[in-house]
Amino acid sequence: MEKKTKPHHCGASKESNTFVVQLYLLLLLLITLNISTTSQAFNYTDALSKSLLYFESQRSGRLPYNQRVTWRDHSGLTDGLEQGVDLVGGYYDAGDHVKFGLPMAFTVTMLSWSVIEFRQQIAAAGELEHAMEAIKWGTDYFIKAHTSPNVLWAEVGDGDTDHYCWQRPEDMTTSRQAYRIDETHPGSDLAGETAAAMAAAALVFKKTNPHYAHLLLHHAQQLFEFGDKYRDKYDGSLGVVKSYYASVSGFKDELLWAALWLYKATDNEKYLKYVISKAHSFGGIGWAITEFSWDVKYAGLQLVASKLLIEEKHKQHSHILELYRSKAEHYICSCLNKNNDTKNVERTPAGLLYIRQWNNMQYVSTAAFLLTVYSDFLKSSNQKLSCHGGMVGHEEVLDFAKSQIDYILGSNPMNMSYLVGYGPKYPQRVHHRGASVESYRENKGFIGCTQGYDNWYGREEPNPNVLVGALVGGPDCQDNFVDQRDNYMQTEACTYNTAPLVGVFAKFSKVEVQKMDQNMGLVASY
């Protein structure tokens, strides 16, 4: 048989050249079609940029010269004055103007964890500086709020009076009473989460700003010791938080969580021993949880503990760490619908994870984050996930995380992006005082409490200011969503909804770039 050789291009006829060009173009078209149909052409880099903008909308205090959200201005400049302490700064948690310490700390922990896990991807998207600014805005406030070793200011403002008022933060006339935890009014959950946030942030700033990282660690260690020595739930000491951010899970998860982040930040064995020795009595290896949130840290704790298993120096603790891992995998499997039927997370008909009616998207974003991190762990350690429904590879875990993210960005029955400002269709009437009232820059006239309700709250028109990057509460259990300002269960957004998305958007941004490179390489090889 005659040996066939590939013709040299220089000797090819005009017809064969035309054929090669046509084949090249057809291949390019097929690849482009494949990319757009499989991912609906979601721009994760754009979503990442927008998610970080949201934190600038939520800033309290004196805004910096480089503030990008220009419809906001300075606010809360006398916070702490009545108590003789400087509590200017920090974040408003949602659509109102109370500064709640527990959800603010969890927001900063998740932003920091996003940078720890996905620093390169965030940097590749050109957003690392913005991510670090978002973290530092929170940690600068925590440094102020931790006025002595056993005192932490827990809240500024009062939820009850705040909710009677519909005002821009710049016009605020509501009470700015500040509340603290101390030796006689302990709050181990709040102290623990704030310690976790500062320890995780110390890891973020370790190389670029070592002095600041050291300062954060100093505060984190003191707060952990305070929380561990004077144990109690903060909502028992501060009745004002009960209606808004009650600590249902107690404080044991936060103390374990803080100890684990302190171990990662300091490499000090005493913190690891705390996580190991109290694993059983504090519920670390007892609770199989199907949510991860500002209140319930167990799933995150269990996942971080699991990752210690692959390091040789932790072999002596492998028995306890394996128990942490089994609970972490229960969480992951429950999200994947691969546990026993009664132990899986419910889903909407279109496949969105559904935990509860009020602000369900917070649980979707944290789940997507944990799934993404665990997928990377499985891949890097060349392992599989063991569920009741069988073994699962890292690709399947990541694909499910992506399905949740794509639902958020518009792949859903409403064809709506629940990330405000992203895509052609998104919520226009977000339940948010500042966004729903004409900007202070447009109208410098004072707008009072009732005037805000009378003139702005009930308006049918879209909000005058777009709350870019906010993840709203989202659809109900049947994938339905009503875009109305008074529908706060669905249209209010919170900082801890968006924070976990920062890392996940960065991850999928990099994945899409890699896919494009591979496809272009495939075309080039023809």
Coordinates of C-alpha atoms in Angstrom, one line a residue:
M1 CA 0.0 0.0 0.0
E2 CA 1.3 3.4 -0.9
K3 CA 2.3 5.5 2.1
K4 CA 0.2 8.7 2.3
T5 CA 2.0 11.9 3.2
K6 CA 0.7 15.2 4.2
P7 CA 0.9 17.7 1.3
H8 CA 3.2 20.7 1.7
H9 CA 1.2 23.9 1.9
C10 CA 3.6 25.7 -0.5
G11 CA 2.7 23.2 -3.2
A12 CA -1.0 23.0 -2.5
S13 CA -3.5 24.2 -5.1
K14 CA -5.7 27.2 -4.7
E15 CA -8.7 24.9 -4.2
S16 CA -7.0 23.0 -1.3
N17 CA -6.1 26.3 0.3
T18 CA -9.7 27.4 0.1
F19 CA -10.8 24.2 1.6
V20 CA -8.3 24.5 4.5
V21 CA -9.6 28.1 5.2
Q22 CA -13.2 26.9 5.0
L23 CA -12.4 24.0 7.4
Y24 CA -10.6 26.4 9.8
L25 CA -13.6 28.8 9.8
L26 CA -16.1 25.9 10.3
L27 CA -14.0 24.6 13.2
L28 CA -13.8 28.0 14.7
L29 CA -17.6 28.4 14.4
L30 CA -18.3 25.1 16.0
I31 CA -16.0 25.9 18.9
T32 CA -17.6 29.3 19.4
L33 CA -21.1 27.7 19.3
N34 CA -20.0 25.1 21.8
I35 CA -18.6 27.8 24.2
S36 CA -21.8 29.9 24.0
T37 CA -24.2 27.0 24.4
T38 CA -22.4 25.3 27.3
S39 CA -21.8 28.4 29.4
Q40 CA -24.5 30.8 28.0
A41 CA -21.5 33.0 27.5
F42 CA -21.5 34.3 31.1
N43 CA -18.8 36.8 31.7
Y44 CA -17.5 35.8 35.1
T45 CA -14.8 38.4 35.1
D46 CA -17.4 41.1 34.7
A47 CA -19.4 39.5 37.5
L48 CA -16.3 39.5 39.7
S49 CA -15.7 43.2 39.1
K50 CA -19.3 44.0 39.9
S51 CA -19.4 41.9 43.0
L52 CA -16.5 43.9 44.5
L53 CA -18.2 47.2 43.6
Y54 CA -21.1 46.3 45.9
F55 CA -19.0 46.6 49.0
E56 CA -18.3 50.2 48.2
S57 CA -22.1 50.8 48.2
Q58 CA -22.2 49.4 51.7
R59 CA -19.5 51.5 53.2
S60 CA -20.2 53.5 56.3
G61 CA -17.9 56.4 57.4
R62 CA -15.8 58.9 55.5
L63 CA -15.5 57.6 51.9
P64 CA -12.0 57.6 50.3
Y65 CA -10.8 59.7 47.3
N66 CA -10.9 56.6 45.1
Q67 CA -14.6 55.7 45.9
R68 CA -16.1 54.3 42.7
V69 CA -19.7 54.2 43.7
T70 CA -20.4 57.9 43.3
W71 CA -24.1 58.0 44.4
R72 CA -22.8 57.4 47.9
D73 CA -21.3 60.0 50.3
H74 CA -20.0 60.2 53.8
S75 CA -22.3 58.8 56.6
G76 CA -22.2 57.8 60.2
L77 CA -19.4 60.2 61.0
T78 CA -20.4 60.5 64.7
D79 CA -20.7 56.7 65.3
G80 CA -19.5 55.9 68.8
L81 CA -19.3 59.6 69.9
E82 CA -22.0 59.1 72.6
Q83 CA -19.9 56.3 74.1
G84 CA -16.6 58.1 73.8
V85 CA -15.2 55.7 71.2
D86 CA -14.4 56.1 67.5
L87 CA -16.7 53.6 65.7
V88 CA -16.7 55.4 62.3
G89 CA -16.4 53.0 59.3
G90 CA -17.3 49.4 58.6
Y91 CA -20.2 48.2 56.6
Y92 CA -24.0 48.4 56.6
D93 CA -25.1 44.8 56.4
A94 CA -28.0 45.1 54.0
G95 CA -30.6 47.7 53.0
D96 CA -30.7 49.5 56.3
H97 CA -28.1 51.4 58.3
V98 CA -27.3 49.3 61.4
K99 CA -23.8 48.0 61.7
F100 CA -24.2 44.4 63.0
G101 CA -20.9 42.9 64.1
L102 CA -21.6 39.2 63.5
P103 CA -22.6 39.3 59.8
M104 CA -20.0 42.0 59.1
A105 CA -17.2 39.7 60.5
F106 CA -18.5 36.7 58.5
T107 CA -18.5 38.9 55.4
V108 CA -14.8 39.7 56.0
T109 CA -13.9 36.1 56.7
M110 CA -15.4 35.0 53.4
L111 CA -13.8 37.8 51.5
S112 CA -10.4 36.8 53.0
W113 CA -11.0 33.1 52.4
S114 CA -11.8 34.0 48.8
V115 CA -8.4 35.7 48.4
I116 CA -6.6 32.9 50.2
E117 CA -8.0 30.3 47.9
F118 CA -8.2 32.2 44.6
R119 CA -5.6 35.0 44.9
Q120 CA -4.0 34.2 41.5
Q121 CA -7.3 34.1 39.7
I122 CA -8.5 37.4 41.3
A123 CA -5.2 39.0 40.4
A124 CA -5.4 37.6 36.8
A125 CA -8.8 39.4 36.5
G126 CA -7.2 42.6 37.7
E127 CA -9.3 42.7 40.9
L128 CA -6.9 41.8 43.7
E129 CA -6.4 45.4 44.9
H130 CA -10.2 45.9 45.1
A131 CA -10.7 42.7 47.0
M132 CA -8.0 43.6 49.5
E133 CA -9.5 47.1 49.9
A134 CA -12.9 45.5 50.7
I135 CA -11.3 43.3 53.4
K136 CA -9.4 46.2 54.9
W137 CA -12.4 48.4 55.1
G138 CA -13.9 45.8 57.5
T139 CA -10.7 45.0 59.4
D140 CA -9.9 48.7 60.0
Y141 CA -13.3 48.9 61.7
F142 CA -12.7 45.8 63.8
I143 CA -9.4 47.2 65.1
K144 CA -11.3 50.3 66.2
A145 CA -14.2 48.3 67.7
H146 CA -11.8 46.1 69.8
T147 CA -10.9 48.9 72.3
S148 CA -9.4 46.7 75.0
P149 CA -8.6 42.9 75.2
N150 CA -12.0 42.0 76.7
V151 CA -14.2 44.7 75.0
L152 CA -15.6 44.5 71.5
W153 CA -18.2 46.9 70.2
A154 CA -20.9 44.7 68.7
E155 CA -23.4 46.9 67.0
V156 CA -24.0 50.6 66.1
G157 CA -27.6 51.7 65.6
D158 CA -30.8 50.1 66.6
G159 CA -32.8 47.9 64.3
D160 CA -36.2 48.8 65.6
T161 CA -35.9 52.6 65.1
D162 CA -33.9 52.1 61.9
H163 CA -36.8 50.1 60.4
Y164 CA -39.3 52.9 61.1
C165 CA -37.2 55.2 58.8
W166 CA -36.6 55.2 55.0
Q167 CA -33.6 57.5 54.6
R168 CA -30.4 57.8 52.7
P169 CA -27.4 57.0 55.0
E170 CA -26.1 60.5 54.4
D171 CA -29.3 61.9 56.0
M172 CA -29.4 59.5 58.9
T173 CA -31.4 60.8 62.0
T174 CA -32.0 57.4 63.7
S175 CA -30.3 56.3 66.9
R176 CA -26.6 55.5 66.7
Q177 CA -26.5 53.9 70.1
A178 CA -23.5 51.5 70.3
Y179 CA -23.5 48.2 72.1
R180 CA -20.6 46.1 73.3
I181 CA -19.6 42.7 74.7
D182 CA -17.3 42.5 77.6
E183 CA -16.5 40.3 80.7
T184 CA -20.0 40.9 82.2
H185 CA -21.8 40.8 78.9
P186 CA -19.9 38.1 77.0
G187 CA -20.4 37.1 73.4
S188 CA -18.2 34.2 72.4
D189 CA -19.8 33.8 68.9
L190 CA -19.1 37.4 68.0
A191 CA -15.6 37.5 69.5
G192 CA -14.9 34.2 67.7
E193 CA -16.1 35.2 64.3
T194 CA -14.3 38.6 64.5
A195 CA -11.1 36.7 65.5
A196 CA -11.6 34.4 62.5
A197 CA -12.0 37.4 60.2
M198 CA -8.9 39.1 61.4
A199 CA -6.8 35.9 61.4
A200 CA -7.9 35.1 57.8
A201 CA -7.2 38.7 56.8
A202 CA -3.8 38.5 58.4
L203 CA -3.0 35.7 55.9
V204 CA -4.2 37.9 53.0
F205 CA -1.9 40.8 54.0
K206 CA 1.0 38.7 55.3
K207 CA 3.4 39.4 52.3
T208 CA 2.1 42.7 51.1
N209 CA 1.6 44.5 54.4
P210 CA 3.3 42.4 57.2
H211 CA 3.0 45.1 59.8
Y212 CA -0.8 45.3 59.3
A213 CA -1.0 41.5 59.3
H214 CA 0.8 41.3 62.6
L215 CA -1.6 43.9 64.1
L216 CA -4.6 41.9 62.9
L217 CA -3.1 38.7 64.5
H218 CA -2.6 40.5 67.8
H219 CA -6.3 41.5 67.9
A220 CA -7.4 38.0 66.7
Q221 CA -5.5 36.2 69.4
Q222 CA -6.9 38.5 72.1
L223 CA -10.4 38.2 70.9
F224 CA -10.2 34.4 70.8
E225 CA -8.9 34.3 74.3
F226 CA -11.7 36.7 75.4
G227 CA -14.4 34.6 73.7
D228 CA -13.0 31.3 75.1
K229 CA -12.6 32.6 78.7
Y230 CA -16.0 34.2 79.0
R231 CA -18.3 31.9 77.2
D232 CA -21.8 32.8 76.3
K233 CA -24.0 33.7 73.3
Y234 CA -23.8 37.4 72.3
D235 CA -27.6 37.6 71.8
G236 CA -28.0 36.7 75.5
S237 CA -25.9 39.7 76.5
L238 CA -27.4 42.1 73.8
G239 CA -31.1 41.8 73.5
V240 CA -31.1 44.3 70.6
V241 CA -29.7 41.8 68.2
K242 CA -32.2 39.0 68.9
S243 CA -34.8 40.1 66.2
Y244 CA -32.1 40.5 63.5
Y245 CA -29.1 38.3 64.0
A246 CA -29.8 35.8 66.8
S247 CA -27.1 33.2 67.3
V248 CA -29.2 30.1 66.8
S249 CA -26.2 27.8 66.5
G250 CA -24.6 29.0 69.7
F251 CA -20.9 30.0 70.0
K252 CA -19.0 26.6 69.9
D253 CA -18.8 26.6 66.1
E254 CA -17.3 30.1 66.1
L255 CA -14.7 29.2 68.7
L256 CA -13.6 26.2 66.7
W257 CA -13.7 28.2 63.5
A258 CA -11.5 31.0 65.1
A259 CA -9.0 28.5 66.5
L260 CA -8.6 26.9 63.1
W261 CA -8.0 30.2 61.3
L262 CA -5.6 31.2 64.0
Y263 CA -3.7 27.9 63.5
K264 CA -3.5 28.6 59.7
A265 CA -2.3 32.2 60.4
T266 CA 0.2 31.4 63.1
D267 CA 1.1 27.7 62.8
N268 CA 0.9 27.6 66.6
E269 CA 0.1 24.1 67.7
K270 CA -2.1 25.2 70.6
Y271 CA -4.8 26.3 68.2
L272 CA -4.8 23.0 66.4
K273 CA -4.9 21.2 69.7
Y274 CA -8.0 23.2 70.6
V275 CA -9.7 22.2 67.3
I276 CA -8.8 18.5 67.9
S277 CA -9.5 18.3 71.6
K278 CA -12.8 20.0 71.4
A279 CA -13.9 18.4 68.2
H280 CA -16.5 16.2 69.9
S281 CA -17.6 18.4 72.9
F282 CA -18.1 21.5 70.7
G283 CA -19.9 19.6 67.9
G284 CA -17.2 19.9 65.3
I285 CA -17.5 16.2 64.4
G286 CA -21.0 15.7 65.7
W287 CA -23.0 18.1 63.6
A288 CA -23.8 17.1 60.1
I289 CA -25.1 20.4 58.7
T290 CA -26.7 21.2 55.4
E291 CA -26.1 25.0 55.5
F292 CA -23.2 27.3 55.9
S293 CA -24.0 30.9 56.9
W294 CA -23.2 33.9 59.1
D295 CA -24.7 31.9 62.0
V296 CA -23.7 28.3 61.3
K297 CA -20.0 27.7 60.7
Y298 CA -19.7 24.0 61.0
A299 CA -19.6 23.1 57.3
G300 CA -16.8 25.6 56.6
L301 CA -14.9 24.5 59.7
Q302 CA -15.2 20.8 58.7
L303 CA -14.0 21.6 55.2
V304 CA -10.9 23.6 56.3
A305 CA -10.0 20.8 58.8
S306 CA -10.4 18.2 56.1
K307 CA -7.7 19.9 54.0
L308 CA -5.2 19.4 56.8
L309 CA -5.2 15.7 56.3
I310 CA -2.9 15.8 53.2
E311 CA -0.1 17.3 55.2
E312 CA 2.3 14.9 56.8
K313 CA 2.7 16.9 60.0
H314 CA -1.0 16.3 60.8
K315 CA -0.9 12.5 60.6
Q316 CA -1.0 12.2 64.4
H317 CA -4.4 13.8 64.4
S318 CA -5.7 11.9 61.3
H319 CA -8.4 10.0 63.3
I320 CA -10.1 13.3 64.3
L321 CA -9.4 15.0 61.1
E322 CA -11.1 12.1 59.2
L323 CA -14.2 12.6 61.3
Y324 CA -14.2 16.3 60.4
R325 CA -13.8 15.3 56.8
S326 CA -16.8 12.8 56.9
K327 CA -19.0 15.7 58.1
A328 CA -17.6 18.0 55.4
E329 CA -18.4 15.4 52.8
H330 CA -21.9 15.0 54.2
Y331 CA -22.5 18.6 53.5
I332 CA -21.0 18.4 49.9
C333 CA -23.0 15.2 49.2
S334 CA -26.2 16.8 50.5
C335 CA -25.8 19.7 48.0
L336 CA -25.1 17.2 45.2
N337 CA -28.3 15.2 46.1
K338 CA -26.2 12.1 46.8
N339 CA -27.0 11.4 50.5
N340 CA -30.0 9.4 51.7
D341 CA -33.2 11.1 50.5
T342 CA -34.0 12.7 53.9
K343 CA -30.5 14.3 54.2
N344 CA -30.2 16.2 50.9
V345 CA -30.7 19.9 50.4
E346 CA -34.0 20.7 48.7
R347 CA -34.0 22.2 45.2
T348 CA -36.4 24.3 43.2
P349 CA -37.8 22.7 40.0
A350 CA -35.0 24.5 38.0
G351 CA -32.3 23.1 40.3
L352 CA -31.4 25.9 42.7
L353 CA -30.5 24.8 46.2
Y354 CA -33.3 25.9 48.6
I355 CA -32.8 26.2 52.3
R356 CA -35.4 28.7 53.4
Q357 CA -37.8 31.3 52.2
W358 CA -36.0 34.4 53.5
N359 CA -32.9 35.4 51.6
N360 CA -32.2 32.0 50.3
M361 CA -29.4 33.1 48.0
Q362 CA -27.0 33.5 50.9
Y363 CA -27.0 29.7 51.3
V364 CA -26.5 29.2 47.5
S365 CA -23.5 31.5 47.4
T366 CA -21.8 29.8 50.4
A367 CA -22.6 26.4 49.0
A368 CA -21.1 27.3 45.6
F369 CA -18.0 28.5 47.4
L370 CA -17.5 25.4 49.6
L371 CA -18.2 23.1 46.6
T372 CA -15.6 25.0 44.5
V373 CA -13.0 24.9 47.2
Y374 CA -13.6 21.2 47.8
S375 CA -13.4 20.4 44.1
D376 CA -10.0 22.0 44.0
F377 CA -8.9 20.0 47.0
L378 CA -10.1 16.7 45.5
K379 CA -8.2 17.6 42.3
S380 CA -5.0 18.6 43.9
S381 CA -4.9 15.6 46.2
N382 CA -6.0 13.2 43.4
Q383 CA -9.0 12.0 45.5
K384 CA -12.7 11.4 45.0
L385 CA -15.7 12.3 47.1
S386 CA -17.4 9.4 48.8
C387 CA -21.2 9.8 49.0
H388 CA -24.0 7.4 49.8
G389 CA -24.9 7.6 46.1
G390 CA -21.4 6.6 45.0
M391 CA -18.0 8.1 44.3
V392 CA -17.9 11.6 42.8
G393 CA -15.0 13.2 40.9
H394 CA -13.9 16.7 41.3
E395 CA -15.3 17.7 37.9
E396 CA -18.9 16.8 39.0
V397 CA -18.5 18.8 42.2
L398 CA -17.3 21.9 40.2
D399 CA -20.0 21.5 37.5
F400 CA -22.7 21.6 40.2
A401 CA -21.2 24.7 41.7
K402 CA -21.2 26.2 38.3
S403 CA -24.8 25.4 37.8
Q404 CA -25.7 27.4 40.9
I405 CA -23.6 30.3 39.8
D406 CA -25.1 30.3 36.3
Y407 CA -28.6 30.2 37.8
I408 CA -27.6 33.3 39.8
L409 CA -26.4 35.0 36.6
G410 CA -29.5 34.3 34.5
S411 CA -29.8 30.6 33.6
N412 CA -33.1 30.3 35.3
P413 CA -36.9 30.3 34.5
M414 CA -37.1 34.1 35.0
N415 CA -34.2 34.7 32.7
M416 CA -33.0 37.1 35.4
S417 CA -29.7 37.8 36.9
Y418 CA -30.0 38.0 40.7
L419 CA -26.7 39.8 40.7
V420 CA -27.8 43.4 40.4
G421 CA -26.3 45.3 37.5
Y422 CA -25.1 42.1 35.7
G423 CA -26.7 41.1 32.3
P424 CA -29.7 42.6 30.5
K425 CA -32.3 41.8 33.1
Y426 CA -31.9 42.1 36.9
P427 CA -33.9 43.3 39.9
Q428 CA -34.7 47.0 39.5
R429 CA -36.4 47.6 42.9
V430 CA -34.0 46.3 45.4
H431 CA -35.1 46.8 49.0
H432 CA -32.3 49.3 49.9
R433 CA -32.7 52.8 51.3
G434 CA -29.7 54.4 49.7
A435 CA -30.3 52.9 46.3
S436 CA -34.1 53.6 46.3
V437 CA -33.8 57.4 47.1
E438 CA -32.3 60.0 44.8
S439 CA -28.6 60.3 45.3
Y440 CA -27.2 62.8 47.8
R441 CA -25.1 64.1 44.9
E442 CA -28.2 64.8 42.8
N443 CA -30.4 66.1 45.6
K444 CA -28.6 67.6 48.6
G445 CA -31.9 68.6 50.3
F446 CA -32.6 66.7 53.5
I447 CA -35.0 63.7 53.2
G448 CA -36.6 62.8 56.5
C449 CA -37.8 59.4 57.7
T450 CA -41.5 59.6 56.7
Q451 CA -40.7 61.6 53.6
G452 CA -38.6 58.7 52.4
Y453 CA -41.5 56.3 52.9
D454 CA -44.0 58.7 51.3
N455 CA -42.0 59.8 48.3
W456 CA -39.6 56.9 47.5
Y457 CA -40.4 53.6 49.2
G458 CA -43.8 53.0 47.5
R459 CA -42.8 54.1 44.0
E460 CA -43.4 51.8 41.1
E461 CA -40.4 53.1 39.2
P462 CA -37.0 51.4 39.4
N463 CA -34.5 52.5 42.0
P464 CA -32.7 55.7 40.9
N465 CA -29.3 54.1 41.9
V466 CA -28.2 50.7 40.7
L467 CA -26.8 48.6 43.6
V468 CA -24.2 47.0 41.4
G469 CA -22.9 43.6 42.5
A470 CA -25.6 43.0 45.2
L471 CA -26.9 39.4 45.4
V472 CA -30.6 39.7 46.3
G473 CA -32.6 37.2 48.4
G474 CA -33.7 35.5 45.2
P475 CA -36.6 33.4 44.0
D476 CA -39.0 31.2 46.0
C477 CA -39.2 27.4 46.1
Q478 CA -40.9 27.4 42.7
D479 CA -38.4 29.7 41.0
N480 CA -40.7 32.7 41.1
F481 CA -39.5 36.2 41.9
V482 CA -41.4 39.4 42.4
D483 CA -39.4 42.5 41.8
Q484 CA -41.0 44.9 44.4
R485 CA -39.3 47.0 47.0
D486 CA -41.6 45.9 49.8
N487 CA -40.8 42.2 49.0
Y488 CA -37.8 42.2 51.2
M489 CA -37.6 38.4 51.6
Q490 CA -36.6 38.3 47.9
T491 CA -35.3 41.8 47.0
E492 CA -33.1 42.7 49.9
A493 CA -29.4 42.0 49.5
C494 CA -26.7 41.5 52.1
T495 CA -22.9 41.7 52.2
Y496 CA -22.6 38.1 53.2
N497 CA -24.6 37.0 50.1
T498 CA -22.0 38.5 47.7
A499 CA -18.8 37.9 49.7
P500 CA -18.5 34.1 48.8
L501 CA -19.1 34.9 45.1
V502 CA -15.8 36.9 44.8
G503 CA -13.7 33.7 44.9
V504 CA -16.1 31.6 42.8
F505 CA -16.4 34.2 40.1
A506 CA -12.6 34.4 40.0
K507 CA -12.3 30.7 39.7
F508 CA -14.8 30.4 36.8
S509 CA -13.3 33.4 35.1
K510 CA -9.9 31.5 35.0
V511 CA -11.6 28.3 33.9
E512 CA -13.3 30.1 30.9
V513 CA -10.0 31.7 29.9
Q514 CA -8.3 28.3 30.0
K515 CA -11.1 26.8 27.9
M516 CA -10.7 29.6 25.3
D517 CA -6.9 29.0 25.2
Q518 CA -7.4 25.3 24.7
N519 CA -9.9 25.9 21.9
M520 CA -7.7 28.4 20.2
G521 CA -4.8 26.0 20.5
L522 CA -7.0 23.3 18.9
V523 CA -7.8 25.7 16.0
A524 CA -4.1 26.6 15.6
S525 CA -3.1 23.0 15.4
Y526 CA -5.3 22.5 12.2

